[in-house]
Amino acid sequence: MIRALLVAMALAVALPAFAEVPAFDAQPVLTANGFKGFALVAKGDAIIWETPRAQCPASTGNELIICEMPVVVRWPWASVTKQVMAVLAMTEVDRGRLALDVPASRYLAALGPVKGAPTVRQLLQHRAGLRNPEDSPKDEGGAPDWYTTGPTGLDWCLKGRSAPGGNWRYNNCDTIVLGAILEKVGGQSLSSLFEERLAKPLAMQATSFVATPQDRRGSPIAGAISPQEYSTLVRYGAAGGLVGPITDLLKFDRALLTGKLVSPASRAAMWDGDPKLGFMGLAQWAFDAPLKGCASPVRLIERRGGIGRFQVRNILIPERDMTVILFTADAEQEFGEVWQGKGLSHDLLSAAACPTGVL
């Protein structure tokens, strides 16, 4: 744990210097909805509310805990990783090295013949027809063994696919294949690509892909986790393997909101939610939602994720220049659906974006 403490102290020196403006209190909404975890609300570059940082979680002996000082625990970003992968893909589109609507076999020969291969857009929209981890054999606990003890990875995903372009079906293999394409096109590992395109330019201090189980150096986890939980995080890879503090995610969100990551055309493509696909854009949902206190529906960009007991909500409100982020290690936490006009997400977004009832 001495090494972990030294790493924590080193990271603390370069914590993001977001302004903190105590103009909003999210606690009543969080308490009313029984939320246990970390929450952050930002307006522009100013954090207007953040869960108080108490203390670093105590060690349980497996030394998988690393905190920063002041305490900013690193969390599994889960499927928010897919939103990051979409941005990395669009950086290649902007460079002219990747196209959304050509057969992805052009970039990844392992997809087989060009005829019938999914496009990059179909991968990002979960319409690629790939084999789905949810359909893998059940393990002893009744869960799909792709996430626990069975075969996994790119080779598994590429076997036995069906014709692309059908109905939307959420599928982690879509992003794993996309990750392999990005490695081929970029000529480097996903970890290196993430570091070069996002982590360094945005001065992210503590976000990375989970290491292999054999190499747990710097394993960034929110509190002690079991070996099985750790191995599951590793299995997700491009589909859910990023881990980092809430403030690093805010840096990513701010850069996305302010147009620093991709061209206006690429961002518009990512945020073009298709009603026929449940308002899925490219690896994120984009829709207008009625919020209590606002005179008209508000544009939301939402990316959610969950792996085991970890859940995350990452929500951008472009018209208000706002960001709302929620992390919890409570698998039973209910967030509700914004369009239903109730629940944690709806209540918090209403309080943050529509405080006067006249916007």
PDB file of N, CA and C in Angstrom, residues 60-127:
ATOM      1  N   THR A  60      -8.773  -3.962   1.840  1.00  0.00           N
ATOM      2  CA  THR A  60      -9.228  -5.267   2.322  1.00  0.00           C
ATOM      3  C   THR A  60      -8.145  -6.317   2.140  1.00  0.00           C
ATOM      4  N   GLY A  61      -6.945  -5.863   1.775  1.00  0.00           N
ATOM      5  CA  GLY A  61      -5.834  -6.794   1.676  1.00  0.00           C
ATOM      6  C   GLY A  61      -5.399  -7.129   0.270  1.00  0.00           C
ATOM      7  N   ASN A  62      -6.247  -6.848  -0.756  1.00  0.00           N
ATOM      8  CA  ASN A  62      -5.838  -7.217  -2.105  1.00  0.00           C
ATOM      9  C   ASN A  62      -5.148  -6.076  -2.844  1.00  0.00           C
ATOM     10  N   GLU A  63      -5.040  -4.901  -2.189  1.00  0.00           N
ATOM     11  CA  GLU A  63      -4.267  -3.776  -2.694  1.00  0.00           C
ATOM     12  C   GLU A  63      -4.687  -3.341  -4.092  1.00  0.00           C
ATOM     13  N   LEU A  64      -5.981  -3.408  -4.381  1.00  0.00           N
ATOM     14  CA  LEU A  64      -6.491  -2.926  -5.654  1.00  0.00           C
ATOM     15  C   LEU A  64      -7.037  -1.512  -5.531  1.00  0.00           C
ATOM     16  N   ILE A  65      -6.828  -0.887  -4.374  1.00  0.00           N
ATOM     17  CA  ILE A  65      -7.352   0.451  -4.144  1.00  0.00           C
ATOM     18  C   ILE A  65      -6.272   1.483  -4.437  1.00  0.00           C
ATOM     19  N   ILE A  66      -6.590   2.456  -5.270  1.00  0.00           N
ATOM     20  CA  ILE A  66      -5.716   3.604  -5.456  1.00  0.00           C
ATOM     21  C   ILE A  66      -6.594   4.842  -5.460  1.00  0.00           C
ATOM     22  N   CYS A  67      -6.298   5.790  -4.596  1.00  0.00           N
ATOM     23  CA  CYS A  67      -7.033   7.042  -4.533  1.00  0.00           C
ATOM     24  C   CYS A  67      -6.080   8.192  -4.775  1.00  0.00           C
ATOM     25  N   GLU A  68      -6.653   9.313  -5.159  1.00  0.00           N
ATOM     26  CA  GLU A  68      -5.883  10.533  -5.276  1.00  0.00           C
ATOM     27  C   GLU A  68      -6.148  11.397  -4.056  1.00  0.00           C
ATOM     28  N   MET A  69      -5.344  12.390  -3.868  1.00  0.00           N
ATOM     29  CA  MET A  69      -5.510  13.308  -2.745  1.00  0.00           C
ATOM     30  C   MET A  69      -5.705  14.732  -3.272  1.00  0.00           C
ATOM     31  N   PRO A  70      -6.820  15.450  -3.004  1.00  0.00           N
ATOM     32  CA  PRO A  70      -7.953  14.961  -2.247  1.00  0.00           C
ATOM     33  C   PRO A  70      -8.636  13.797  -2.963  1.00  0.00           C
ATOM     34  N   VAL A  71      -9.394  13.038  -2.230  1.00  0.00           N
ATOM     35  CA  VAL A  71      -9.860  11.750  -2.722  1.00  0.00           C
ATOM     36  C   VAL A  71     -10.730  11.896  -3.964  1.00  0.00           C
ATOM     37  N   VAL A  72     -10.264  11.362  -5.063  1.00  0.00           N
ATOM     38  CA  VAL A  72     -11.050  11.194  -6.276  1.00  0.00           C
ATOM     39  C   VAL A  72     -10.876   9.737  -6.685  1.00  0.00           C
ATOM     40  N   VAL A  73     -11.809   8.918  -6.338  1.00  0.00           N
ATOM     41  CA  VAL A  73     -11.690   7.487  -6.595  1.00  0.00           C
ATOM     42  C   VAL A  73     -11.862   7.213  -8.088  1.00  0.00           C
ATOM     43  N   ARG A  74     -11.050   6.329  -8.610  1.00  0.00           N
ATOM     44  CA  ARG A  74     -11.192   5.913 -10.000  1.00  0.00           C
ATOM     45  C   ARG A  74     -12.310   4.883 -10.113  1.00  0.00           C
ATOM     46  N   TRP A  75     -13.162   5.074 -11.100  1.00  0.00           N
ATOM     47  CA  TRP A  75     -14.323   4.209 -11.301  1.00  0.00           C
ATOM     48  C   TRP A  75     -14.242   3.503 -12.653  1.00  0.00           C
ATOM     49  N   PRO A  76     -14.827   2.320 -12.753  1.00  0.00           N
ATOM     50  CA  PRO A  76     -15.023   1.731 -14.082  1.00  0.00           C
ATOM     51  C   PRO A  76     -15.988   2.618 -14.879  1.00  0.00           C
ATOM     52  N   TRP A  77     -15.570   3.047 -16.050  1.00  0.00           N
ATOM     53  CA  TRP A  77     -16.445   3.856 -16.905  1.00  0.00           C
ATOM     54  C   TRP A  77     -17.456   2.983 -17.634  1.00  0.00           C
ATOM     55  N   ALA A  78     -17.266   1.669 -17.571  1.00  0.00           N
ATOM     56  CA  ALA A  78     -18.206   0.731 -18.208  1.00  0.00           C
ATOM     57  C   ALA A  78     -18.451   1.166 -19.658  1.00  0.00           C
ATOM     58  N   SER A  79     -19.695   1.207 -20.083  1.00  0.00           N
ATOM     59  CA  SER A  79     -19.976   1.475 -21.499  1.00  0.00           C
ATOM     60  C   SER A  79     -19.867   2.929 -21.908  1.00  0.00           C
ATOM     61  N   VAL A  80     -19.528   3.816 -20.987  1.00  0.00           N
ATOM     62  CA  VAL A  80     -19.113   5.152 -21.413  1.00  0.00           C
ATOM     63  C   VAL A  80     -17.857   5.023 -22.276  1.00  0.00           C
ATOM     64  N   THR A  81     -17.134   3.915 -22.102  1.00  0.00           N
ATOM     65  CA  THR A  81     -15.993   3.611 -22.967  1.00  0.00           C
ATOM     66  C   THR A  81     -16.418   3.613 -24.429  1.00  0.00           C
ATOM     67  N   LYS A  82     -17.628   3.162 -24.727  1.00  0.00           N
ATOM     68  CA  LYS A  82     -18.115   3.138 -26.112  1.00  0.00           C
ATOM     69  C   LYS A  82     -18.230   4.549 -26.677  1.00  0.00           C
ATOM     70  N   GLN A  83     -18.619   5.497 -25.854  1.00  0.00           N
ATOM     71  CA  GLN A  83     -18.687   6.885 -26.288  1.00  0.00           C
ATOM     72  C   GLN A  83     -17.291   7.395 -26.640  1.00  0.00           C
ATOM     73  N   VAL A  84     -16.312   7.015 -25.842  1.00  0.00           N
ATOM     74  CA  VAL A  84     -14.929   7.380 -26.118  1.00  0.00           C
ATOM     75  C   VAL A  84     -14.462   6.733 -27.418  1.00  0.00           C
ATOM     76  N   MET A  85     -14.817   5.470 -27.642  1.00  0.00           N
ATOM     77  CA  MET A  85     -14.443   4.792 -28.879  1.00  0.00           C
ATOM     78  C   MET A  85     -15.060   5.472 -30.097  1.00  0.00           C
ATOM     79  N   ALA A  86     -16.285   5.967 -29.943  1.00  0.00           N
ATOM     80  CA  ALA A  86     -16.919   6.690 -31.048  1.00  0.00           C
ATOM     81  C   ALA A  86     -16.132   7.945 -31.389  1.00  0.00           C
ATOM     82  N   VAL A  87     -15.674   8.668 -30.369  1.00  0.00           N
ATOM     83  CA  VAL A  87     -14.873   9.869 -30.612  1.00  0.00           C
ATOM     84  C   VAL A  87     -13.565   9.504 -31.304  1.00  0.00           C
ATOM     85  N   LEU A  88     -12.898   8.448 -30.839  1.00  0.00           N
ATOM     86  CA  LEU A  88     -11.655   8.026 -31.486  1.00  0.00           C
ATOM     87  C   LEU A  88     -11.899   7.639 -32.940  1.00  0.00           C
ATOM     88  N   ALA A  89     -13.025   6.972 -33.199  1.00  0.00           N
ATOM     89  CA  ALA A  89     -13.359   6.614 -34.578  1.00  0.00           C
ATOM     90  C   ALA A  89     -13.564   7.857 -35.429  1.00  0.00           C
ATOM     91  N   MET A  90     -14.234   8.867 -34.876  1.00  0.00           N
ATOM     92  CA  MET A  90     -14.507  10.072 -35.659  1.00  0.00           C
ATOM     93  C   MET A  90     -13.244  10.912 -35.864  1.00  0.00           C
ATOM     94  N   THR A  91     -12.262  10.772 -34.981  1.00  0.00           N
ATOM     95  CA  THR A  91     -10.988  11.451 -35.257  1.00  0.00           C
ATOM     96  C   THR A  91     -10.332  10.864 -36.493  1.00  0.00           C
ATOM     97  N   GLU A  92     -10.517   9.545 -36.704  1.00  0.00           N
ATOM     98  CA  GLU A  92      -9.979   8.917 -37.908  1.00  0.00           C
ATOM     99  C   GLU A  92     -10.805   9.303 -39.132  1.00  0.00           C
ATOM    100  N   VAL A  93     -12.103   9.467 -38.958  1.00  0.00           N
ATOM    101  CA  VAL A  93     -12.942   9.958 -40.056  1.00  0.00           C
ATOM    102  C   VAL A  93     -12.490  11.353 -40.469  1.00  0.00           C
ATOM    103  N   ASP A  94     -12.252  12.203 -39.486  1.00  0.00           N
ATOM    104  CA  ASP A  94     -11.806  13.564 -39.778  1.00  0.00           C
ATOM    105  C   ASP A  94     -10.457  13.584 -40.481  1.00  0.00           C
ATOM    106  N   ARG A  95      -9.623  12.574 -40.239  1.00  0.00           N
ATOM    107  CA  ARG A  95      -8.311  12.494 -40.886  1.00  0.00           C
ATOM    108  C   ARG A  95      -8.388  11.822 -42.253  1.00  0.00           C
ATOM    109  N   GLY A  96      -9.579  11.372 -42.633  1.00  0.00           N
ATOM    110  CA  GLY A  96      -9.744  10.728 -43.923  1.00  0.00           C
ATOM    111  C   GLY A  96      -9.246   9.302 -43.974  1.00  0.00           C
ATOM    112  N   ARG A  97      -9.016   8.710 -42.811  1.00  0.00           N
ATOM    113  CA  ARG A  97      -8.490   7.342 -42.771  1.00  0.00           C
ATOM    114  C   ARG A  97      -9.563   6.308 -42.476  1.00  0.00           C
ATOM    115  N   LEU A  98     -10.763   6.761 -42.215  1.00  0.00           N
ATOM    116  CA  LEU A  98     -11.870   5.867 -41.897  1.00  0.00           C
ATOM    117  C   LEU A  98     -13.137   6.479 -42.478  1.00  0.00           C
ATOM    118  N   ALA A  99     -14.007   5.634 -43.020  1.00  0.00           N
ATOM    119  CA  ALA A  99     -15.295   6.079 -43.553  1.00  0.00           C
ATOM    120  C   ALA A  99     -16.405   5.299 -42.868  1.00  0.00           C
ATOM    121  N   LEU A 100     -17.503   5.965 -42.586  1.00  0.00           N
ATOM    122  CA  LEU A 100     -18.579   5.341 -41.830  1.00  0.00           C
ATOM    123  C   LEU A 100     -19.374   4.324 -42.636  1.00  0.00           C
ATOM    124  N   ASP A 101     -19.485   4.523 -43.939  1.00  0.00           N
ATOM    125  CA  ASP A 101     -20.462   3.755 -44.704  1.00  0.00           C
ATOM    126  C   ASP A 101     -19.864   2.868 -45.782  1.00  0.00           C
ATOM    127  N   VAL A 102     -18.659   2.389 -45.547  1.00  0.00           N
ATOM    128  CA  VAL A 102     -18.068   1.384 -46.430  1.00  0.00           C
ATOM    129  C   VAL A 102     -17.900   0.096 -45.621  1.00  0.00           C
ATOM    130  N   PRO A 103     -17.832  -1.064 -46.281  1.00  0.00           N
ATOM    131  CA  PRO A 103     -17.645  -2.317 -45.543  1.00  0.00           C
ATOM    132  C   PRO A 103     -16.412  -2.265 -44.649  1.00  0.00           C
ATOM    133  N   ALA A 104     -16.578  -2.620 -43.398  1.00  0.00           N
ATOM    134  CA  ALA A 104     -15.481  -2.532 -42.438  1.00  0.00           C
ATOM    135  C   ALA A 104     -14.373  -3.533 -42.743  1.00  0.00           C
ATOM    136  N   SER A 105     -14.630  -4.498 -43.628  1.00  0.00           N
ATOM    137  CA  SER A 105     -13.567  -5.416 -44.052  1.00  0.00           C
ATOM    138  C   SER A 105     -12.422  -4.680 -44.720  1.00  0.00           C
ATOM    139  N   ARG A 106     -12.695  -3.483 -45.226  1.00  0.00           N
ATOM    140  CA  ARG A 106     -11.637  -2.679 -45.829  1.00  0.00           C
ATOM    141  C   ARG A 106     -10.540  -2.386 -44.809  1.00  0.00           C
ATOM    142  N   TYR A 107     -10.919  -2.319 -43.542  1.00  0.00           N
ATOM    143  CA  TYR A 107      -9.966  -1.962 -42.491  1.00  0.00           C
ATOM    144  C   TYR A 107      -9.553  -3.154 -41.642  1.00  0.00           C
ATOM    145  N   LEU A 108     -10.391  -4.183 -41.600  1.00  0.00           N
ATOM    146  CA  LEU A 108     -10.106  -5.359 -40.774  1.00  0.00           C
ATOM    147  C   LEU A 108     -10.407  -6.604 -41.586  1.00  0.00           C
ATOM    148  N   ALA A 109      -9.364  -7.193 -42.133  1.00  0.00           N
ATOM    149  CA  ALA A 109      -9.524  -8.341 -43.028  1.00  0.00           C
ATOM    150  C   ALA A 109     -10.189  -9.519 -42.329  1.00  0.00           C
ATOM    151  N   ALA A 110     -10.036  -9.599 -41.008  1.00  0.00           N
ATOM    152  CA  ALA A 110     -10.613 -10.722 -40.266  1.00  0.00           C
ATOM    153  C   ALA A 110     -12.130 -10.760 -40.361  1.00  0.00           C
ATOM    154  N   LEU A 111     -12.759  -9.666 -40.800  1.00  0.00           N
ATOM    155  CA  LEU A 111     -14.210  -9.655 -40.983  1.00  0.00           C
ATOM    156  C   LEU A 111     -14.631 -10.497 -42.181  1.00  0.00           C
ATOM    157  N   GLY A 112     -13.667 -10.922 -43.002  1.00  0.00           N
ATOM    158  CA  GLY A 112     -13.989 -11.785 -44.125  1.00  0.00           C
ATOM    159  C   GLY A 112     -14.303 -11.007 -45.385  1.00  0.00           C
ATOM    160  N   PRO A 113     -15.017 -11.626 -46.333  1.00  0.00           N
ATOM    161  CA  PRO A 113     -15.327 -10.977 -47.607  1.00  0.00           C
ATOM    162  C   PRO A 113     -16.035  -9.637 -47.409  1.00  0.00           C
ATOM    163  N   VAL A 114     -15.715  -8.698 -48.303  1.00  0.00           N
ATOM    164  CA  VAL A 114     -16.329  -7.373 -48.217  1.00  0.00           C
ATOM    165  C   VAL A 114     -17.835  -7.473 -48.327  1.00  0.00           C
ATOM    166  N   LYS A 115     -18.326  -8.315 -49.228  1.00  0.00           N
ATOM    167  CA  LYS A 115     -19.759  -8.469 -49.401  1.00  0.00           C
ATOM    168  C   LYS A 115     -20.384  -9.018 -48.115  1.00  0.00           C
ATOM    169  N   GLY A 116     -21.327  -8.303 -47.578  1.00  0.00           N
ATOM    170  CA  GLY A 116     -22.001  -8.738 -46.359  1.00  0.00           C
ATOM    171  C   GLY A 116     -21.342  -8.292 -45.087  1.00  0.00           C
ATOM    172  N   ALA A 117     -20.213  -7.600 -45.190  1.00  0.00           N
ATOM    173  CA  ALA A 117     -19.544  -7.110 -43.977  1.00  0.00           C
ATOM    174  C   ALA A 117     -20.268  -5.876 -43.456  1.00  0.00           C
ATOM    175  N   PRO A 118     -20.316  -5.691 -42.145  1.00  0.00           N
ATOM    176  CA  PRO A 118     -20.953  -4.489 -41.597  1.00  0.00           C
ATOM    177  C   PRO A 118     -20.120  -3.251 -41.876  1.00  0.00           C
ATOM    178  N   THR A 119     -20.756  -2.105 -41.826  1.00  0.00           N
ATOM    179  CA  THR A 119     -20.039  -0.839 -41.936  1.00  0.00           C
ATOM    180  C   THR A 119     -19.642  -0.361 -40.539  1.00  0.00           C
ATOM    181  N   VAL A 120     -18.768   0.628 -40.503  1.00  0.00           N
ATOM    182  CA  VAL A 120     -18.385   1.214 -39.218  1.00  0.00           C
ATOM    183  C   VAL A 120     -19.596   1.853 -38.561  1.00  0.00           C
ATOM    184  N   ARG A 121     -20.451   2.487 -39.346  1.00  0.00           N
ATOM    185  CA  ARG A 121     -21.669   3.084 -38.776  1.00  0.00           C
ATOM    186  C   ARG A 121     -22.537   2.018 -38.119  1.00  0.00           C
ATOM    187  N   GLN A 122     -22.679   0.870 -38.769  1.00  0.00           N
ATOM    188  CA  GLN A 122     -23.486  -0.210 -38.199  1.00  0.00           C
ATOM    189  C   GLN A 122     -22.877  -0.750 -36.920  1.00  0.00           C
ATOM    190  N   LEU A 123     -21.563  -0.774 -36.828  1.00  0.00           N
ATOM    191  CA  LEU A 123     -20.914  -1.168 -35.578  1.00  0.00           C
ATOM    192  C   LEU A 123     -21.256  -0.183 -34.469  1.00  0.00           C
ATOM    193  N   LEU A 124     -21.232   1.097 -34.788  1.00  0.00           N
ATOM    194  CA  LEU A 124     -21.511   2.138 -33.793  1.00  0.00           C
ATOM    195  C   LEU A 124     -22.992   2.207 -33.421  1.00  0.00           C
ATOM    196  N   GLN A 125     -23.848   1.699 -34.290  1.00  0.00           N
ATOM    197  CA  GLN A 125     -25.286   1.721 -34.025  1.00  0.00           C
ATOM    198  C   GLN A 125     -25.821   0.385 -33.511  1.00  0.00           C
ATOM    199  N   HIS A 126     -24.954  -0.582 -33.308  1.00  0.00           N
ATOM    200  CA  HIS A 126     -25.372  -1.921 -32.865  1.00  0.00           C
ATOM    201  C   HIS A 126     -26.335  -2.560 -33.869  1.00  0.00           C
ATOM    202  N   ARG A 127     -25.943  -2.515 -35.125  1.00  0.00           N
ATOM    203  CA  ARG A 127     -26.729  -3.138 -36.189  1.00  0.00           C
ATOM    204  C   ARG A 127     -25.807  -3.949 -37.106  1.00  0.00           C
TER     205      ARG A 127
END
